[in-house]
JSON list of C-alpha atoms and ligand atoms in Angstrom, two decimals:
[
{"chain": "A", "resi": 29, "resn": "MET", "atom": "CA", "xyz": [14.42, 5.35, -13.08]},
{"chain": "A", "resi": 30, "resn": "LYS", "atom": "CA", "xyz": [12.64, 2.60, -11.13]},
{"chain": "A", "resi": 31, "resn": "LYS", "atom": "CA", "xyz": [9.89, 0.83, -13.11]},
{"chain": "A", "resi": 32, "resn": "ILE", "atom": "CA", "xyz": [6.42, 1.92, -12.02]},
{"chain": "A", "resi": 33, "resn": "GLN", "atom": "CA", "xyz": [4.74, -0.94, -10.16]},
{"chain": "A", "resi": 34, "resn": "ILE", "atom": "CA", "xyz": [1.00, -1.44, -9.87]},
{"chain": "A", "resi": 35, "resn": "SER", "atom": "CA", "xyz": [-0.52, -2.82, -6.67]},
{"chain": "A", "resi": 36, "resn": "PRO", "atom": "CA", "xyz": [-4.28, -3.33, -7.19]},
{"chain": "A", "resi": 37, "resn": "SER", "atom": "CA", "xyz": [-6.33, -3.00, -4.01]},
{"chain": "A", "resi": 38, "resn": "ILE", "atom": "CA", "xyz": [-8.67, -5.97, -3.51]},
{"chain": "A", "resi": 39, "resn": "LEU", "atom": "CA", "xyz": [-10.93, -3.76, -1.39]},
{"chain": "A", "resi": 40, "resn": "SER", "atom": "CA", "xyz": [-12.75, -3.02, -4.67]},
{"chain": "A", "resi": 41, "resn": "ALA", "atom": "CA", "xyz": [-12.82, -6.70, -5.71]},
{"chain": "A", "resi": 42, "resn": "ASP", "atom": "CA", "xyz": [-15.79, -9.08, -5.46]},
{"chain": "A", "resi": 43, "resn": "PHE", "atom": "CA", "xyz": [-15.25, -10.41, -1.93]},
{"chain": "A", "resi": 44, "resn": "SER", "atom": "CA", "xyz": [-17.29, -13.51, -2.76]},
{"chain": "A", "resi": 45, "resn": "GLN", "atom": "CA", "xyz": [-14.72, -14.39, -5.45]},
{"chain": "A", "resi": 46, "resn": "LEU", "atom": "CA", "xyz": [-11.46, -13.17, -3.90]},
{"chain": "A", "resi": 47, "resn": "GLY", "atom": "CA", "xyz": [-9.38, -16.18, -5.00]},
{"chain": "A", "resi": 48, "resn": "ASN", "atom": "CA", "xyz": [-10.46, -15.81, -8.63]},
{"chain": "A", "resi": 49, "resn": "GLU", "atom": "CA", "xyz": [-10.11, -12.03, -8.49]},
{"chain": "A", "resi": 50, "resn": "ILE", "atom": "CA", "xyz": [-6.51, -12.35, -7.33]},
{"chain": "A", "resi": 51, "resn": "LYS", "atom": "CA", "xyz": [-5.77, -14.86, -10.11]},
{"chain": "A", "resi": 52, "resn": "LYS", "atom": "CA", "xyz": [-7.26, -12.39, -12.64]},
{"chain": "A", "resi": 53, "resn": "LEU", "atom": "CA", "xyz": [-5.06, -9.59, -11.28]},
{"chain": "A", "resi": 54, "resn": "GLU", "atom": "CA", "xyz": [-1.99, -11.75, -11.53]},
{"chain": "A", "resi": 55, "resn": "GLN", "atom": "CA", "xyz": [-2.80, -12.76, -15.12]},
{"chain": "A", "resi": 56, "resn": "ALA", "atom": "CA", "xyz": [-3.51, -9.11, -15.95]},
{"chain": "A", "resi": 57, "resn": "GLY", "atom": "CA", "xyz": [0.05, -8.15, -14.99]},
{"chain": "A", "resi": 58, "resn": "ALA", "atom": "CA", "xyz": [-0.28, -6.78, -11.45]},
{"chain": "A", "resi": 59, "resn": "ASP", "atom": "CA", "xyz": [3.13, -6.45, -9.76]},
{"chain": "A", "resi": 60, "resn": "MET", "atom": "CA", "xyz": [1.69, -7.20, -6.31]},
{"chain": "A", "resi": 61, "resn": "ILE", "atom": "CA", "xyz": [-1.68, -7.40, -4.55]},
{"chain": "A", "resi": 62, "resn": "HIS", "atom": "CA", "xyz": [-2.62, -4.60, -2.16]},
{"chain": "A", "resi": 63, "resn": "VAL", "atom": "CA", "xyz": [-4.51, -6.16, 0.75]},
{"chain": "A", "resi": 64, "resn": "ASP", "atom": "CA", "xyz": [-6.37, -3.60, 2.86]},
{"chain": "A", "resi": 65, "resn": "VAL", "atom": "CA", "xyz": [-6.74, -4.96, 6.39]},
{"chain": "A", "resi": 66, "resn": "MET", "atom": "CA", "xyz": [-9.19, -2.93, 8.46]},
{"chain": "A", "resi": 67, "resn": "ASP", "atom": "CA", "xyz": [-10.30, -3.59, 12.05]},
{"chain": "A", "resi": 68, "resn": "GLY", "atom": "CA", "xyz": [-13.30, -1.27, 12.52]},
{"chain": "A", "resi": 69, "resn": "HIS", "atom": "CA", "xyz": [-11.27, 0.52, 15.22]},
{"chain": "A", "resi": 70, "resn": "PHE", "atom": "CA", "xyz": [-8.33, 2.28, 13.58]},
{"chain": "A", "resi": 71, "resn": "VAL", "atom": "CA", "xyz": [-10.65, 2.92, 10.61]},
{"chain": "A", "resi": 72, "resn": "PRO", "atom": "CA", "xyz": [-14.47, 2.76, 10.47]},
{"chain": "A", "resi": 73, "resn": "ASN", "atom": "CA", "xyz": [-14.53, -0.37, 8.30]},
{"chain": "A", "resi": 74, "resn": "LEU", "atom": "CA", "xyz": [-13.78, -4.07, 8.75]},
{"chain": "A", "resi": 75, "resn": "THR", "atom": "CA", "xyz": [-12.36, -6.32, 6.03]},
{"chain": "A", "resi": 76, "resn": "ILE", "atom": "CA", "xyz": [-10.21, -9.45, 6.28]},
{"chain": "A", "resi": 77, "resn": "GLY", "atom": "CA", "xyz": [-7.54, -10.93, 8.56]},
{"chain": "A", "resi": 78, "resn": "PRO", "atom": "CA", "xyz": [-4.80, -13.59, 8.64]},
{"chain": "A", "resi": 79, "resn": "PRO", "atom": "CA", "xyz": [-6.98, -16.69, 7.94]},
{"chain": "A", "resi": 80, "resn": "VAL", "atom": "CA", "xyz": [-8.30, -15.21, 4.68]},
{"chain": "A", "resi": 81, "resn": "ILE", "atom": "CA", "xyz": [-4.87, -13.96, 3.63]},
{"chain": "A", "resi": 82, "resn": "LYS", "atom": "CA", "xyz": [-3.42, -17.41, 4.31]},
{"chain": "A", "resi": 83, "resn": "SER", "atom": "CA", "xyz": [-5.92, -19.16, 2.04]},
{"chain": "A", "resi": 84, "resn": "LEU", "atom": "CA", "xyz": [-5.61, -16.49, -0.68]},
{"chain": "A", "resi": 85, "resn": "LYS", "atom": "CA", "xyz": [-1.84, -16.79, -0.66]},
{"chain": "A", "resi": 86, "resn": "LYS", "atom": "CA", "xyz": [-2.17, -20.45, -1.71]},
{"chain": "A", "resi": 87, "resn": "HIS", "atom": "CA", "xyz": [-3.71, -19.26, -5.00]},
{"chain": "A", "resi": 88, "resn": "SER", "atom": "CA", "xyz": [-1.20, -16.59, -5.81]},
{"chain": "A", "resi": 89, "resn": "SER", "atom": "CA", "xyz": [2.49, -16.37, -6.60]},
{"chain": "A", "resi": 90, "resn": "ILE", "atom": "CA", "xyz": [2.91, -12.60, -6.56]},
{"chain": "A", "resi": 91, "resn": "LYS", "atom": "CA", "xyz": [3.74, -10.44, -3.52]},
{"chain": "A", "resi": 92, "resn": "PHE", "atom": "CA", "xyz": [1.08, -9.51, -0.99]},
{"chain": "A", "resi": 93, "resn": "ASP", "atom": "CA", "xyz": [1.42, -5.82, -0.14]},
{"chain": "A", "resi": 94, "resn": "VAL", "atom": "CA", "xyz": [-0.46, -5.85, 3.17]},
{"chain": "A", "resi": 95, "resn": "HIS", "atom": "CA", "xyz": [-1.70, -2.49, 4.43]},
{"chain": "A", "resi": 96, "resn": "LEU", "atom": "CA", "xyz": [-2.52, -2.83, 8.14]},
{"chain": "A", "resi": 97, "resn": "MET", "atom": "CA", "xyz": [-5.13, -0.25, 9.13]},
{"chain": "A", "resi": 98, "resn": "ILE", "atom": "CA", "xyz": [-5.42, -1.83, 12.57]},
{"chain": "A", "resi": 99, "resn": "SER", "atom": "CA", "xyz": [-4.60, -0.64, 16.06]},
{"chain": "A", "resi": 100, "resn": "PRO", "atom": "CA", "xyz": [-2.86, -1.82, 18.16]},
{"chain": "A", "resi": 101, "resn": "VAL", "atom": "CA", "xyz": [-0.77, -3.33, 15.39]},
{"chain": "A", "resi": 102, "resn": "HIS", "atom": "CA", "xyz": [2.52, -4.53, 16.96]},
{"chain": "A", "resi": 103, "resn": "LYS", "atom": "CA", "xyz": [1.20, -7.71, 18.55]},
{"chain": "A", "resi": 104, "resn": "TYR", "atom": "CA", "xyz": [-0.41, -8.84, 15.25]},
{"chain": "A", "resi": 105, "resn": "ILE", "atom": "CA", "xyz": [2.58, -8.36, 12.94]},
{"chain": "A", "resi": 106, "resn": "GLU", "atom": "CA", "xyz": [3.73, -11.98, 13.27]},
{"chain": "A", "resi": 107, "resn": "ASP", "atom": "CA", "xyz": [0.26, -13.31, 12.38]},
{"chain": "A", "resi": 108, "resn": "TYR", "atom": "CA", "xyz": [0.31, -11.41, 9.08]},
{"chain": "A", "resi": 109, "resn": "SER", "atom": "CA", "xyz": [3.84, -12.52, 8.38]},
{"chain": "A", "resi": 110, "resn": "LYS", "atom": "CA", "xyz": [2.86, -16.16, 8.92]},
{"chain": "A", "resi": 111, "resn": "ALA", "atom": "CA", "xyz": [-0.26, -15.70, 6.79]},
{"chain": "A", "resi": 112, "resn": "GLY", "atom": "CA", "xyz": [1.96, -14.81, 3.84]},
{"chain": "A", "resi": 113, "resn": "ALA", "atom": "CA", "xyz": [2.35, -11.03, 3.77]},
{"chain": "A", "resi": 114, "resn": "ASP", "atom": "CA", "xyz": [5.47, -10.00, 1.84]},
{"chain": "A", "resi": 115, "resn": "ILE", "atom": "CA", "xyz": [5.28, -6.28, 2.59]},
{"chain": "A", "resi": 116, "resn": "ILE", "atom": "CA", "xyz": [3.78, -5.27, 5.94]},
{"chain": "A", "resi": 117, "resn": "THR", "atom": "CA", "xyz": [2.82, -1.61, 6.22]},
{"chain": "A", "resi": 118, "resn": "VAL", "atom": "CA", "xyz": [1.82, -0.06, 9.53]},
{"chain": "A", "resi": 119, "resn": "HIS", "atom": "CA", "xyz": [0.50, 3.34, 10.55]},
{"chain": "A", "resi": 120, "resn": "PRO", "atom": "CA", "xyz": [2.74, 5.18, 13.10]},
{"chain": "A", "resi": 121, "resn": "GLU", "atom": "CA", "xyz": [-0.32, 6.19, 15.12]},
{"chain": "A", "resi": 122, "resn": "ALA", "atom": "CA", "xyz": [-1.18, 2.47, 15.60]},
{"chain": "A", "resi": 123, "resn": "THR", "atom": "CA", "xyz": [1.99, 1.43, 17.44]},
{"chain": "A", "resi": 124, "resn": "GLU", "atom": "CA", "xyz": [3.57, 2.64, 20.69]},
{"chain": "A", "resi": 125, "resn": "ASN", "atom": "CA", "xyz": [7.05, 2.17, 19.26]},
{"chain": "A", "resi": 126, "resn": "LEU", "atom": "CA", "xyz": [7.40, 2.50, 15.50]},
{"chain": "A", "resi": 127, "resn": "LYS", "atom": "CA", "xyz": [11.06, 1.50, 15.55]},
{"chain": "A", "resi": 128, "resn": "SER", "atom": "CA", "xyz": [10.35, -1.81, 17.29]},
{"chain": "A", "resi": 129, "resn": "SER", "atom": "CA", "xyz": [7.47, -2.56, 14.90]},
{"chain": "A", "resi": 130, "resn": "ILE", "atom": "CA", "xyz": [9.70, -1.89, 11.89]},
{"chain": "A", "resi": 131, "resn": "LEU", "atom": "CA", "xyz": [12.47, -4.06, 13.36]},
{"chain": "A", "resi": 132, "resn": "LYS", "atom": "CA", "xyz": [9.98, -6.84, 14.10]},
{"chain": "A", "resi": 133, "resn": "ILE", "atom": "CA", "xyz": [8.76, -6.88, 10.48]},
{"chain": "A", "resi": 134, "resn": "LYS", "atom": "CA", "xyz": [12.33, -7.00, 9.18]},
{"chain": "A", "resi": 135, "resn": "LYS", "atom": "CA", "xyz": [13.35, -9.69, 11.67]},
{"chain": "A", "resi": 136, "resn": "LEU", "atom": "CA", "xyz": [10.54, -11.80, 10.20]},
{"chain": "A", "resi": 137, "resn": "GLY", "atom": "CA", "xyz": [12.18, -11.38, 6.79]},
{"chain": "A", "resi": 138, "resn": "LYS", "atom": "CA", "xyz": [9.47, -9.14, 5.39]},
{"chain": "A", "resi": 139, "resn": "LYS", "atom": "CA", "xyz": [9.62, -5.69, 3.82]},
{"chain": "A", "resi": 140, "resn": "ALA", "atom": "CA", "xyz": [8.68, -2.94, 6.27]},
{"chain": "A", "resi": 141, "resn": "GLY", "atom": "CA", "xyz": [6.40, -0.10, 5.21]},
{"chain": "A", "resi": 142, "resn": "VAL", "atom": "CA", "xyz": [5.06, 2.90, 7.09]},
{"chain": "A", "resi": 143, "resn": "SER", "atom": "CA", "xyz": [1.97, 4.80, 6.02]},
{"chain": "A", "resi": 144, "resn": "LEU", "atom": "CA", "xyz": [1.20, 8.51, 6.37]},
{"chain": "A", "resi": 145, "resn": "ASN", "atom": "CA", "xyz": [-2.43, 9.63, 6.46]},
{"chain": "A", "resi": 146, "resn": "PRO", "atom": "CA", "xyz": [-3.23, 12.80, 4.52]},
{"chain": "A", "resi": 147, "resn": "GLU", "atom": "CA", "xyz": [-2.93, 15.01, 7.59]},
{"chain": "A", "resi": 148, "resn": "SER", "atom": "CA", "xyz": [0.20, 13.27, 8.97]},
{"chain": "A", "resi": 149, "resn": "GLU", "atom": "CA", "xyz": [3.55, 14.96, 8.44]},
{"chain": "A", "resi": 150, "resn": "ILE", "atom": "CA", "xyz": [6.84, 13.39, 7.33]},
{"chain": "A", "resi": 151, "resn": "SER", "atom": "CA", "xyz": [8.32, 14.39, 10.71]},
{"chain": "A", "resi": 152, "resn": "LEU", "atom": "CA", "xyz": [6.40, 11.43, 12.18]},
{"chain": "A", "resi": 153, "resn": "ILE", "atom": "CA", "xyz": [8.66, 8.99, 10.30]},
{"chain": "A", "resi": 154, "resn": "GLU", "atom": "CA", "xyz": [11.76, 10.94, 9.29]},
{"chain": "A", "resi": 155, "resn": "ASN", "atom": "CA", "xyz": [13.96, 9.16, 11.87]},
{"chain": "A", "resi": 156, "resn": "HIS", "atom": "CA", "xyz": [13.05, 5.80, 10.37]},
{"chain": "A", "resi": 157, "resn": "LEU", "atom": "CA", "xyz": [13.56, 6.47, 6.67]},
{"chain": "A", "resi": 158, "resn": "ASP", "atom": "CA", "xyz": [16.90, 4.67, 6.68]},
{"chain": "A", "resi": 159, "resn": "GLU", "atom": "CA", "xyz": [15.28, 1.52, 8.14]},
{"chain": "A", "resi": 160, "resn": "ILE", "atom": "CA", "xyz": [12.21, 1.09, 5.97]},
{"chain": "A", "resi": 161, "resn": "ASP", "atom": "CA", "xyz": [11.57, -0.43, 2.58]},
{"chain": "A", "resi": 162, "resn": "LEU", "atom": "CA", "xyz": [8.46, 1.54, 1.68]},
{"chain": "A", "resi": 163, "resn": "VAL", "atom": "CA", "xyz": [6.55, 4.72, 2.51]},
{"chain": "A", "resi": 164, "resn": "LEU", "atom": "CA", "xyz": [2.82, 4.54, 1.77]},
{"chain": "A", "resi": 165, "resn": "ILE", "atom": "CA", "xyz": [1.39, 8.00, 1.19]},
{"chain": "A", "resi": 166, "resn": "MET", "atom": "CA", "xyz": [-2.39, 8.00, 1.71]},
{"chain": "A", "resi": 167, "resn": "SER", "atom": "CA", "xyz": [-4.16, 10.27, -0.78]},
{"chain": "A", "resi": 168, "resn": "VAL", "atom": "CA", "xyz": [-7.53, 9.62, 0.90]},
{"chain": "A", "resi": 169, "resn": "ASN", "atom": "CA", "xyz": [-8.48, 9.19, 4.54]},
{"chain": "A", "resi": 170, "resn": "PRO", "atom": "CA", "xyz": [-8.16, 5.43, 5.12]},
{"chain": "A", "resi": 171, "resn": "GLY", "atom": "CA", "xyz": [-11.23, 3.23, 5.42]},
{"chain": "A", "resi": 172, "resn": "PHE", "atom": "CA", "xyz": [-12.95, 3.07, 2.07]},
{"chain": "A", "resi": 173, "resn": "GLY", "atom": "CA", "xyz": [-12.31, 2.72, -1.65]},
{"chain": "A", "resi": 174, "resn": "GLY", "atom": "CA", "xyz": [-13.83, 5.04, -4.24]},
{"chain": "A", "resi": 175, "resn": "GLN", "atom": "CA", "xyz": [-12.92, 8.30, -2.49]},
{"chain": "A", "resi": 176, "resn": "LYS", "atom": "CA", "xyz": [-11.62, 11.47, -4.17]},
{"chain": "A", "resi": 177, "resn": "PHE", "atom": "CA", "xyz": [-7.84, 11.90, -4.57]},
{"chain": "A", "resi": 178, "resn": "MET", "atom": "CA", "xyz": [-6.33, 14.59, -2.29]},
{"chain": "A", "resi": 179, "resn": "PRO", "atom": "CA", "xyz": [-3.68, 16.36, -4.44]},
{"chain": "A", "resi": 180, "resn": "GLU", "atom": "CA", "xyz": [-2.15, 18.19, -1.47]},
{"chain": "A", "resi": 181, "resn": "VAL", "atom": "CA", "xyz": [-0.36, 14.97, -0.45]},
{"chain": "A", "resi": 182, "resn": "LEU", "atom": "CA", "xyz": [1.84, 15.24, -3.58]},
{"chain": "A", "resi": 183, "resn": "ASP", "atom": "CA", "xyz": [4.01, 17.74, -1.69]},
{"chain": "A", "resi": 184, "resn": "LYS", "atom": "CA", "xyz": [4.91, 14.94, 0.74]},
{"chain": "A", "resi": 185, "resn": "VAL", "atom": "CA", "xyz": [5.74, 12.64, -2.19]},
{"chain": "A", "resi": 186, "resn": "LYS", "atom": "CA", "xyz": [8.07, 15.29, -3.62]},
{"chain": "A", "resi": 187, "resn": "LYS", "atom": "CA", "xyz": [9.75, 15.85, -0.22]},
{"chain": "A", "resi": 188, "resn": "LEU", "atom": "CA", "xyz": [10.23, 12.10, 0.34]},
{"chain": "A", "resi": 189, "resn": "LYS", "atom": "CA", "xyz": [11.72, 11.71, -3.14]},
{"chain": "A", "resi": 190, "resn": "LYS", "atom": "CA", "xyz": [14.13, 14.59, -2.44]},
{"chain": "A", "resi": 191, "resn": "ILE", "atom": "CA", "xyz": [15.24, 13.05, 0.87]},
{"chain": "A", "resi": 192, "resn": "LYS", "atom": "CA", "xyz": [15.59, 9.64, -0.79]},
{"chain": "A", "resi": 193, "resn": "ASP", "atom": "CA", "xyz": [17.82, 11.05, -3.56]},
{"chain": "A", "resi": 194, "resn": "GLU", "atom": "CA", "xyz": [19.88, 13.29, -1.28]},
{"chain": "A", "resi": 195, "resn": "LYS", "atom": "CA", "xyz": [20.51, 10.63, 1.38]},
{"chain": "A", "resi": 196, "resn": "LYS", "atom": "CA", "xyz": [20.62, 7.72, -1.05]},
{"chain": "A", "resi": 197, "resn": "PHE", "atom": "CA", "xyz": [17.88, 5.88, 0.83]},
{"chain": "A", "resi": 198, "resn": "ASN", "atom": "CA", "xyz": [16.26, 2.92, -0.83]},
{"chain": "A", "resi": 199, "resn": "TYR", "atom": "CA", "xyz": [12.58, 3.05, 0.15]},
{"chain": "A", "resi": 200, "resn": "ASP", "atom": "CA", "xyz": [9.83, 2.73, -2.43]},
{"chain": "A", "resi": 201, "resn": "ILE", "atom": "CA", "xyz": [7.25, 5.50, -2.51]},
{"chain": "A", "resi": 202, "resn": "GLU", "atom": "CA", "xyz": [3.74, 4.09, -2.80]},
{"chain": "A", "resi": 203, "resn": "ILE", "atom": "CA", "xyz": [0.61, 6.24, -3.14]},
{"chain": "A", "resi": 204, "resn": "ASP", "atom": "CA", "xyz": [-2.82, 4.96, -2.21]},
{"chain": "A", "resi": 205, "resn": "GLY", "atom": "CA", "xyz": [-6.31, 6.35, -2.61]},
{"chain": "A", "resi": 206, "resn": "GLY", "atom": "CA", "xyz": [-8.35, 7.77, -5.48]},
{"chain": "A", "resi": 207, "resn": "ILE", "atom": "CA", "xyz": [-5.65, 7.05, -8.06]},
{"chain": "A", "resi": 208, "resn": "ASN", "atom": "CA", "xyz": [-6.91, 7.35, -11.65]},
{"chain": "A", "resi": 209, "resn": "PHE", "atom": "CA", "xyz": [-5.45, 7.74, -15.16]},
{"chain": "A", "resi": 210, "resn": "GLU", "atom": "CA", "xyz": [-4.93, 11.50, -14.73]},
{"chain": "A", "resi": 211, "resn": "ASN", "atom": "CA", "xyz": [-3.57, 11.88, -11.20]},
{"chain": "A", "resi": 212, "resn": "SER", "atom": "CA", "xyz": [-1.34, 8.80, -11.55]},
{"chain": "A", "resi": 213, "resn": "LYS", "atom": "CA", "xyz": [0.85, 10.89, -13.85]},
{"chain": "A", "resi": 214, "resn": "LEU", "atom": "CA", "xyz": [1.08, 13.63, -11.20]},
{"chain": "A", "resi": 215, "resn": "ALA", "atom": "CA", "xyz": [1.98, 11.04, -8.58]},
{"chain": "A", "resi": 216, "resn": "VAL", "atom": "CA", "xyz": [4.72, 9.46, -10.71]},
{"chain": "A", "resi": 217, "resn": "ASN", "atom": "CA", "xyz": [6.14, 12.86, -11.66]},
{"chain": "A", "resi": 218, "resn": "ALA", "atom": "CA", "xyz": [6.21, 13.75, -7.95]},
{"chain": "A", "resi": 219, "resn": "GLY", "atom": "CA", "xyz": [8.28, 10.63, -7.25]},
{"chain": "A", "resi": 220, "resn": "ALA", "atom": "CA", "xyz": [5.92, 7.73, -6.52]},
{"chain": "A", "resi": 221, "resn": "ASN", "atom": "CA", "xyz": [7.04, 4.41, -7.98]},
{"chain": "A", "resi": 222, "resn": "ILE", "atom": "CA", "xyz": [4.22, 2.14, -6.75]},
{"chain": "A", "resi": 223, "resn": "LEU", "atom": "CA", "xyz": [0.59, 3.00, -7.49]},
{"chain": "A", "resi": 224, "resn": "VAL", "atom": "CA", "xyz": [-2.26, 1.45, -5.49]},
{"chain": "A", "resi": 225, "resn": "SER", "atom": "CA", "xyz": [-5.65, 1.44, -7.15]},
{"chain": "A", "resi": 226, "resn": "GLY", "atom": "CA", "xyz": [-8.94, -0.27, -6.48]},
{"chain": "A", "resi": 227, "resn": "THR", "atom": "CA", "xyz": [-11.82, 1.54, -8.16]},
{"chain": "A", "resi": 228, "resn": "THR", "atom": "CA", "xyz": [-9.94, 2.61, -11.31]},
{"chain": "A", "resi": 229, "resn": "ILE", "atom": "CA", "xyz": [-8.58, -0.88, -11.94]},
{"chain": "A", "resi": 230, "resn": "PHE", "atom": "CA", "xyz": [-11.79, -2.80, -11.22]},
{"chain": "A", "resi": 231, "resn": "LYS", "atom": "CA", "xyz": [-14.37, -0.36, -12.58]},
{"chain": "A", "resi": 232, "resn": "SER", "atom": "CA", "xyz": [-12.86, 1.61, -15.52]},
{"chain": "A", "resi": 233, "resn": "ASN", "atom": "CA", "xyz": [-13.18, 0.50, -19.19]},
{"chain": "A", "resi": 234, "resn": "ASP", "atom": "CA", "xyz": [-15.97, -1.97, -18.37]},
{"chain": "A", "resi": 235, "resn": "GLY", "atom": "CA", "xyz": [-13.74, -3.65, -15.82]},
{"chain": "A", "resi": 236, "resn": "ASP", "atom": "CA", "xyz": [-10.95, -4.47, -18.28]},
{"chain": "A", "resi": 237, "resn": "ILE", "atom": "CA", "xyz": [-8.36, -5.09, -15.53]},
{"chain": "A", "resi": 238, "resn": "LYS", "atom": "CA", "xyz": [-5.46, -5.75, -17.91]},
{"chain": "A", "resi": 239, "resn": "LYS", "atom": "CA", "xyz": [-6.09, -2.54, -19.86]},
{"chain": "A", "resi": 240, "resn": "ASN", "atom": "CA", "xyz": [-6.50, -0.49, -16.67]},
{"chain": "A", "resi": 241, "resn": "ILE", "atom": "CA", "xyz": [-3.25, -1.79, -15.18]},
{"chain": "A", "resi": 242, "resn": "GLU", "atom": "CA", "xyz": [-1.40, -1.04, -18.42]},
{"chain": "A", "resi": 243, "resn": "LEU", "atom": "CA", "xyz": [-2.90, 2.45, -18.63]},
{"chain": "A", "resi": 244, "resn": "LEU", "atom": "CA", "xyz": [-1.87, 3.23, -15.06]},
{"chain": "A", "resi": 245, "resn": "ARG", "atom": "CA", "xyz": [1.64, 1.93, -15.63]},
{"chain": "A", "resi": 246, "resn": "SER", "atom": "CA", "xyz": [2.15, 3.94, -18.81]},
{"chain": "A", "resi": 247, "resn": "HIS", "atom": "CA", "xyz": [2.49, 7.57, -17.84]},
{"chain": "B", "resi": 30, "resn": "DX5", "atom": "C1", "xyz": [-8.30, 2.93, 1.68]},
{"chain": "B", "resi": 30, "resn": "DX5", "atom": "C2", "xyz": [-7.33, 1.88, 1.18]},
{"chain": "B", "resi": 30, "resn": "DX5", "atom": "C3", "xyz": [-6.99, 2.06, -0.27]},
{"chain": "B", "resi": 30, "resn": "DX5", "atom": "C4", "xyz": [-8.21, 2.02, -1.16]},
{"chain": "B", "resi": 30, "resn": "DX5", "atom": "C5", "xyz": [-7.85, 2.33, -2.59]},
{"chain": "B", "resi": 30, "resn": "DX5", "atom": "O1", "xyz": [-8.31, 2.93, 3.08]},
{"chain": "B", "resi": 30, "resn": "DX5", "atom": "O2", "xyz": [-6.13, 1.93, 1.91]},
{"chain": "B", "resi": 30, "resn": "DX5", "atom": "O3", "xyz": [-6.07, 1.04, -0.65]},
{"chain": "B", "resi": 30, "resn": "DX5", "atom": "O4", "xyz": [-8.78, 0.73, -1.12]},
{"chain": "B", "resi": 30, "resn": "DX5", "atom": "O5", "xyz": [-9.02, 2.22, -3.32]},
{"chain": "B", "resi": 30, "resn": "DX5", "atom": "P1", "xyz": [-9.40, 3.33, -4.43]},
{"chain": "B", "resi": 30, "resn": "DX5", "atom": "O6", "xyz": [-8.36, 3.17, -5.50]},
{"chain": "B", "resi": 30, "resn": "DX5", "atom": "O7", "xyz": [-10.77, 2.94, -4.87]},
{"chain": "B", "resi": 30, "resn": "DX5", "atom": "O8", "xyz": [-9.33, 4.66, -3.75]},
{"chain": "B", "resi": 31, "resn": "ZN", "atom": "ZN1", "xyz": [-4.51, 0.61, 1.16]}
]
């Protein structure tokens, strides 16, 4: 059974202290840092881009799990790779040719992820499951932290886990949005092995990040 990994989303961090916040996450035992990149076009919010990621990467030695909620995405993949992304996750709806975007990420030596919004079906990506390193299942509509978990997406997690086991694929199953200490257990039991969390990690237990990461990991 793969160890459950925790990827805290810095969308809920103090953006005026991002370097220190990332250091705190690393010291608190985060397995990677979930960086939510938003362009105000693919999603109705705008966060950070390659220059900020580049300077943050200098202060961190753990993987940057970069979630690109931008469209068009293909022409920017190299910028995020150069900035220091280790995992680059794209949304199928944001690229004209998902296969070429996946291949581009892998050619750059990075791990390739694809993300499914709550209303998007597995059929959108089923022809690529043998090529990717990660499927990111959105359990909220992308754009903001602090939203309510949508349990109906767990069916997709279960289906992806079944396909993975049957076809001996190797992709990680990451779930992202509204994850807390209760639904994280449902997500892991459904087959997720990477949990993204912003609000629960930064805000629960008086902001005790270490405790919150440990609680999420223990299920
Ligand atoms: C939403 C982002 C998520 C979000 C998670 O578009 O992709 O990563 O920040 O934050 P919480 O855990 O607060 O839902
Ligand atoms: Zn995200």
